[in-house]
Coordinates of C-alpha atoms in Angstrom, one line a residue:
M1 CA -14.5 -67.1 3.0
K2 CA -16.5 -64.8 0.8
K3 CA -17.7 -62.8 3.8
N4 CA -14.1 -62.5 5.1
H5 CA -13.0 -61.6 1.6
Y6 CA -15.7 -58.9 1.5
I7 CA -14.7 -57.6 4.9
L8 CA -11.0 -57.5 3.8
K9 CA -12.1 -55.6 0.7
I10 CA -13.9 -53.0 2.7
T11 CA -11.0 -52.8 5.2
F12 CA -8.6 -52.4 2.3
S13 CA -10.8 -49.7 0.7
I14 CA -11.0 -47.8 4.0
L15 CA -7.3 -48.0 4.4
S16 CA -6.7 -46.9 0.8
L17 CA -9.0 -44.0 1.3
T18 CA -7.3 -43.0 4.5
V19 CA -3.9 -43.2 2.9
L20 CA -5.1 -41.2 -0.1
T21 CA -6.6 -38.5 2.3
D22 CA -3.5 -38.4 4.3
F23 CA -1.4 -38.1 1.1
I24 CA -3.6 -35.2 -0.1
S25 CA -3.4 -33.5 3.3
C26 CA 0.3 -33.9 3.5
T27 CA 0.7 -32.6 0.0
K28 CA -1.3 -29.5 0.8
K29 CA 0.6 -29.1 4.0
S30 CA 3.9 -29.4 2.2
E31 CA 2.8 -26.9 -0.4
R32 CA 1.7 -24.4 2.2
E33 CA 5.0 -24.8 4.1
N34 CA 6.7 -23.8 0.9
T35 CA 4.4 -20.9 0.1
V36 CA 4.1 -17.4 1.6
V37 CA 0.7 -15.8 1.1
V38 CA 0.8 -12.0 1.0
Y39 CA -2.3 -9.7 0.9
T40 CA -1.4 -6.5 -0.9
Y41 CA -2.8 -3.9 -3.3
D42 CA -3.3 -3.8 -7.1
S43 CA -0.3 -1.7 -8.2
F44 CA 2.1 -3.8 -6.2
A45 CA 0.8 -7.2 -7.4
G46 CA -0.1 -6.1 -10.9
E47 CA 1.7 -6.3 -14.2
W48 CA 3.8 -3.2 -13.7
G49 CA 4.4 -3.6 -10.0
P50 CA 7.4 -5.3 -8.3
G51 CA 5.5 -8.4 -7.1
A52 CA 6.3 -10.8 -10.0
K53 CA 10.0 -10.0 -10.1
M54 CA 10.3 -10.0 -6.3
A55 CA 8.6 -13.4 -6.1
E56 CA 11.1 -14.7 -8.7
L57 CA 14.1 -13.4 -6.8
F58 CA 12.8 -14.7 -3.5
K59 CA 12.3 -18.1 -5.0
E60 CA 15.9 -18.2 -6.2
K61 CA 17.2 -17.1 -2.9
T62 CA 15.1 -19.3 -0.5
G63 CA 13.3 -21.9 -2.6
L64 CA 10.0 -20.6 -1.3
T65 CA 7.0 -19.4 -3.4
V66 CA 5.3 -16.1 -2.8
N67 CA 1.7 -15.8 -3.6
F68 CA 0.7 -12.1 -3.8
V69 CA -3.1 -11.7 -3.4
D70 CA -4.5 -8.5 -5.0
C71 CA -7.0 -7.1 -2.5
G72 CA -7.6 -3.8 -4.4
D73 CA -6.0 -1.3 -2.1
A74 CA -4.0 -1.6 1.0
V75 CA -6.9 -0.5 3.2
Q76 CA -8.9 -3.4 1.7
A77 CA -6.0 -5.8 2.2
F78 CA -5.9 -4.9 5.9
N79 CA -9.7 -5.1 6.2
R80 CA -9.7 -8.5 4.6
A81 CA -7.2 -9.7 7.2
V82 CA -9.4 -8.3 10.0
L83 CA -12.5 -10.1 8.6
E84 CA -10.6 -13.4 8.3
K85 CA -9.2 -13.2 11.8
D86 CA -10.9 -16.4 12.8
S87 CA -10.1 -18.3 9.6
P88 CA -6.9 -16.8 8.3
N89 CA -5.5 -17.3 4.8
A90 CA -2.6 -14.9 4.6
D91 CA 0.8 -14.8 6.3
I92 CA 1.6 -11.2 5.6
V93 CA -0.3 -8.0 4.9
L94 CA 1.8 -5.6 2.8
G95 CA 1.0 -1.9 2.2
I96 CA -0.2 -0.8 5.6
D97 CA 1.0 2.8 6.0
N98 CA 1.6 5.2 8.9
N99 CA -2.1 6.4 8.8
L100 CA -3.2 2.8 9.4
A101 CA -0.4 1.9 11.8
D102 CA -2.5 2.6 15.0
E103 CA -5.4 0.5 13.6
A104 CA -3.0 -2.3 12.8
K105 CA -1.6 -2.2 16.4
K106 CA -5.1 -2.1 17.9
S107 CA -6.2 -5.1 15.8
E108 CA -3.6 -7.3 17.6
L109 CA -3.3 -9.3 14.4
F110 CA 0.5 -8.9 14.0
I111 CA 3.6 -10.1 15.7
S112 CA 6.6 -7.8 16.3
Y113 CA 9.5 -8.9 14.2
I114 CA 12.9 -7.1 13.5
P115 CA 14.3 -8.3 10.2
K116 CA 17.9 -9.2 9.9
E117 CA 20.3 -6.3 9.2
A118 CA 17.4 -3.8 9.8
S119 CA 19.4 -1.5 12.0
N120 CA 22.0 -1.1 9.3
L121 CA 19.6 -0.7 6.4
V122 CA 16.5 1.2 7.5
S123 CA 16.3 4.7 9.0
E124 CA 14.9 4.7 12.6
D125 CA 12.6 7.6 11.6
L126 CA 10.8 5.4 9.1
V127 CA 10.4 2.7 11.7
N128 CA 9.0 5.3 14.2
D129 CA 6.6 6.5 11.6
L130 CA 5.0 3.1 11.7
G131 CA 4.8 3.0 15.5
G132 CA 8.3 2.1 16.3
S133 CA 7.5 -1.5 17.5
W134 CA 8.4 -3.5 14.4
I135 CA 4.8 -4.7 14.1
L136 CA 5.2 -3.2 10.6
T137 CA 8.5 -3.2 8.6
P138 CA 8.8 -0.2 6.3
F139 CA 9.6 -1.0 2.7
D140 CA 9.0 2.3 0.8
Y141 CA 8.0 5.9 1.4
S142 CA 7.2 9.2 -0.3
H143 CA 5.2 12.4 0.3
F144 CA 1.7 13.0 -0.9
A145 CA 1.3 15.7 -3.4
I146 CA -1.1 17.2 -6.0
I147 CA 0.1 16.3 -9.5
Y148 CA -0.6 18.9 -12.1
D149 CA -1.0 18.4 -15.8
T150 CA 1.0 21.3 -17.3
A151 CA -0.8 20.8 -20.7
S152 CA -4.0 22.1 -19.1
S153 CA -5.3 25.7 -19.4
I154 CA -5.8 26.3 -15.7
P155 CA -3.0 27.8 -13.5
E156 CA -1.2 25.5 -11.1
P157 CA -2.4 25.9 -7.4
E158 CA 0.4 27.1 -5.1
H159 CA -1.2 26.1 -1.8
L160 CA -3.5 23.4 -0.5
S161 CA -6.0 26.1 0.2
D162 CA -6.0 27.1 -3.5
L163 CA -7.8 23.8 -4.4
T164 CA -11.1 25.3 -3.1
K165 CA -11.0 28.2 -5.6
D166 CA -13.8 28.3 -8.3
I167 CA -11.3 27.9 -11.1
Y168 CA -10.8 24.3 -10.1
R169 CA -14.5 23.4 -10.3
K170 CA -14.7 19.6 -11.1
K171 CA -10.9 19.6 -11.8
I172 CA -9.6 17.4 -9.0
I173 CA -9.5 13.6 -8.8
L174 CA -9.3 12.1 -5.2
M175 CA -9.5 8.6 -3.7
D176 CA -11.8 7.3 -1.1
P177 CA -10.2 7.4 2.4
R178 CA -12.2 4.3 3.4
T179 CA -10.6 2.1 0.8
S180 CA -7.4 3.9 -0.4
T181 CA -4.2 4.8 1.4
P182 CA -3.6 7.9 -0.8
G183 CA -7.2 8.8 -0.1
L184 CA -6.6 8.5 3.6
G185 CA -3.3 10.3 3.2
F186 CA -4.8 13.3 1.5
L187 CA -7.4 13.5 4.3
A188 CA -4.6 13.3 6.9
W189 CA -2.9 16.2 5.1
T190 CA -6.0 18.4 5.4
V191 CA -6.5 17.4 9.1
S192 CA -2.8 18.2 9.8
E193 CA -3.2 21.6 8.1
W194 CA -6.6 22.5 9.7
P195 CA -6.9 20.3 12.8
E196 CA -10.0 22.3 14.0
T197 CA -11.5 23.4 10.8
Y198 CA -10.9 20.6 8.2
N199 CA -14.7 20.2 7.9
E200 CA -14.9 23.8 6.5
Y201 CA -12.2 23.0 4.1
W202 CA -13.9 19.9 2.8
E203 CA -17.2 21.8 2.4
A204 CA -15.4 24.3 0.2
L205 CA -13.5 21.6 -1.7
K206 CA -16.5 19.5 -2.5
P207 CA -17.6 21.4 -5.7
N208 CA -14.2 21.0 -7.2
I209 CA -13.9 17.2 -6.8
L210 CA -14.6 15.5 -10.1
T211 CA -14.7 12.0 -8.6
M212 CA -13.4 10.0 -5.7
T213 CA -12.2 6.6 -6.9
P214 CA -11.9 3.4 -4.8
G215 CA -8.1 3.2 -5.2
W216 CA -5.0 5.0 -6.6
S217 CA -4.8 3.0 -9.9
A218 CA -8.3 4.1 -11.1
G219 CA -7.7 7.7 -10.1
W220 CA -4.2 7.9 -11.7
G221 CA -5.6 6.2 -14.9
M222 CA -8.3 8.8 -15.2
F223 CA -5.8 11.6 -14.7
L224 CA -3.5 10.2 -17.4
A225 CA -6.5 9.9 -19.7
G226 CA -7.0 13.7 -19.3
E227 CA -10.3 13.6 -17.4
A228 CA -9.0 16.2 -14.9
P229 CA -5.8 18.2 -14.6
L230 CA -5.2 17.6 -10.9
V231 CA -4.9 14.3 -8.9
V232 CA -3.7 13.2 -5.6
S233 CA -0.6 11.0 -5.8
Y234 CA 3.1 11.2 -4.6
T235 CA 5.9 13.6 -5.2
S236 CA 7.8 10.7 -6.9
S237 CA 5.0 9.8 -9.3
P238 CA 6.1 12.0 -12.2
A239 CA 9.5 10.2 -12.3
Y240 CA 7.6 7.4 -14.1
N241 CA 6.7 9.7 -17.0
V242 CA 10.3 10.9 -17.3
E243 CA 11.9 7.5 -17.0
I244 CA 9.5 5.5 -19.2
E245 CA 8.2 8.1 -21.6
N246 CA 10.8 10.9 -21.5
D247 CA 7.8 13.2 -20.8
M248 CA 7.9 16.2 -18.4
R249 CA 4.2 17.0 -18.8
Y250 CA 3.2 16.0 -15.2
K251 CA 4.5 18.0 -12.2
A252 CA 4.4 17.3 -8.5
L253 CA 3.5 20.6 -6.8
I254 CA 5.4 21.5 -3.7
F255 CA 3.5 23.7 -1.2
S256 CA 5.4 25.8 1.2
E257 CA 3.1 24.9 4.1
G258 CA 4.4 21.3 3.9
H259 CA 3.4 17.8 2.9
V260 CA 2.3 14.6 4.7
Q261 CA 4.7 11.7 4.2
Q262 CA 3.5 8.1 3.6
V263 CA 5.6 5.2 4.9
E264 CA 4.4 1.8 3.7
G265 CA 5.0 -1.3 5.8
A266 CA 4.4 -5.0 5.8
G267 CA 3.3 -7.0 8.9
I268 CA 3.4 -10.7 9.8
L269 CA 0.1 -12.1 11.0
K270 CA 0.1 -13.9 14.3
S271 CA -2.1 -16.5 12.6
A272 CA 0.4 -17.1 9.7
Q273 CA 0.4 -20.7 8.5
N274 CA 4.0 -20.3 7.3
M275 CA 5.6 -18.2 10.1
S276 CA 9.2 -19.2 9.1
G277 CA 8.6 -18.3 5.4
A278 CA 6.9 -15.0 6.4
K279 CA 10.0 -14.0 8.4
K280 CA 12.3 -14.9 5.5
F281 CA 10.2 -12.7 3.2
I282 CA 10.3 -9.7 5.5
D283 CA 14.1 -10.1 5.7
F284 CA 14.2 -10.2 1.9
L285 CA 11.9 -7.2 1.5
I286 CA 14.4 -4.8 2.9
S287 CA 17.4 -6.4 1.2
R288 CA 19.2 -4.5 -1.6
E289 CA 18.0 -6.9 -4.3
A290 CA 14.4 -6.4 -3.4
Q291 CA 14.7 -2.7 -2.7
E292 CA 16.3 -2.0 -6.0
L293 CA 13.0 -2.9 -7.6
I294 CA 11.1 -0.2 -5.7
P295 CA 12.0 3.1 -7.5
L296 CA 11.1 1.9 -11.0
T297 CA 8.0 -0.2 -10.1
Q298 CA 6.5 1.4 -7.0
W299 CA 7.7 4.9 -8.0
M300 CA 8.5 5.5 -4.3
Y301 CA 11.7 5.8 -2.4
P302 CA 13.3 2.6 -1.2
V303 CA 14.0 2.3 2.6
N304 CA 17.3 0.6 2.1
K305 CA 20.0 3.2 2.5
N306 CA 22.4 1.5 0.0
V307 CA 20.1 1.7 -3.0
R308 CA 21.0 4.4 -5.6
L309 CA 18.1 6.3 -7.2
P310 CA 17.7 6.6 -10.9
E311 CA 18.3 10.0 -12.6
S312 CA 14.5 10.5 -13.2
Y313 CA 14.1 11.0 -9.5
N314 CA 16.6 13.9 -9.5
I315 CA 14.6 15.4 -12.4
A316 CA 11.0 14.9 -11.4
A317 CA 10.7 13.7 -7.8
P318 CA 11.1 16.8 -5.6
V319 CA 11.5 16.4 -1.9
P320 CA 9.4 18.9 0.2
E321 CA 11.4 21.0 2.7
K322 CA 8.7 20.5 5.3
T323 CA 7.1 17.3 6.4
L324 CA 3.9 17.7 8.4
L325 CA 3.1 15.6 11.4
T326 CA -0.1 13.6 11.4
D327 CA -2.4 12.2 14.0
S328 CA -3.8 8.9 12.9
K329 CA -6.4 9.0 15.6
N330 CA -7.8 12.4 14.5
T331 CA -7.5 11.3 10.8
N332 CA -9.5 8.1 11.4
K333 CA -12.1 10.1 13.3
A334 CA -12.4 12.5 10.4
V335 CA -13.1 9.9 7.8
E336 CA -16.8 9.5 8.3
E337 CA -17.3 13.2 8.9
V338 CA -15.8 14.0 5.6
I339 CA -17.7 11.3 3.8
D340 CA -20.9 12.7 5.3
I341 CA -20.0 16.1 3.9
L342 CA -19.4 14.7 0.4
N343 CA -22.7 12.7 0.5
R344 CA -24.8 15.6 1.4
R345 CA -26.5 17.4 -1.5

């Protein structure tokens, strides 16, 4: 009897452990089914970005939780998804722009998904800028620009070529094109302007670069701290200073030769653990309630046609008359060439 009792105890313990393990597994599975994991960049997920409020609204609307994972910059978010291809954690990568769209398509990481009401809300041009296949859903856009501190003593440049002049020695803050979408966007701008001679431009520009930061937030922070009077950002960026600080100090410079436009998108990973939730989030991302958060948090233009812009955009977010076409293949080819130029003494 003691032996049988002992066997029964062991059997009961094993059964209890199995039930406990199954319970934990089911709990984790249940939690994951109710959570959408989104890889994104620091300014979207951070304190002043739309992430927290967007997650709150999405929870109210669907009952699902959004977990925004700050990967640094959008390039880093995409690269992380590539590295995790065989052991995925995310459902969505948010922030992949038109300069990364070809790479995203080639990676074969994403499904094609057309969100509900998309044809009524989003311009076809913006969709086409991201490849036209709905592998990426656009959620905001703006043009890259040089932002000028009008309190500085140097004159404002009037053309992209002016940035190579001696008067701007160590006066420009750029971002690394390998880790930053604005960094890649500025490089795309130079390749678009000088498709055959961009290397010569970067050789001439090199002495005037104060630093090249890993991401936009660090570069913009240095600019606001007065470390340099010129920084790469967006035509819509000075709207922030007008809206929040009633300050007209910073000016987006419009060059007659044209500007490169950035369109940011979000893509659902084929390996998404919560495919249903991911699709609901993409539907929500272009809805009016989500898009109304974009102008005063992202400081970019919303893609939803029904969203009204704040007055600060009319005051300090000029729209260039000319948008330059970009070639992402040539841009990506140019990245290492330009980095080699900058690394040479």
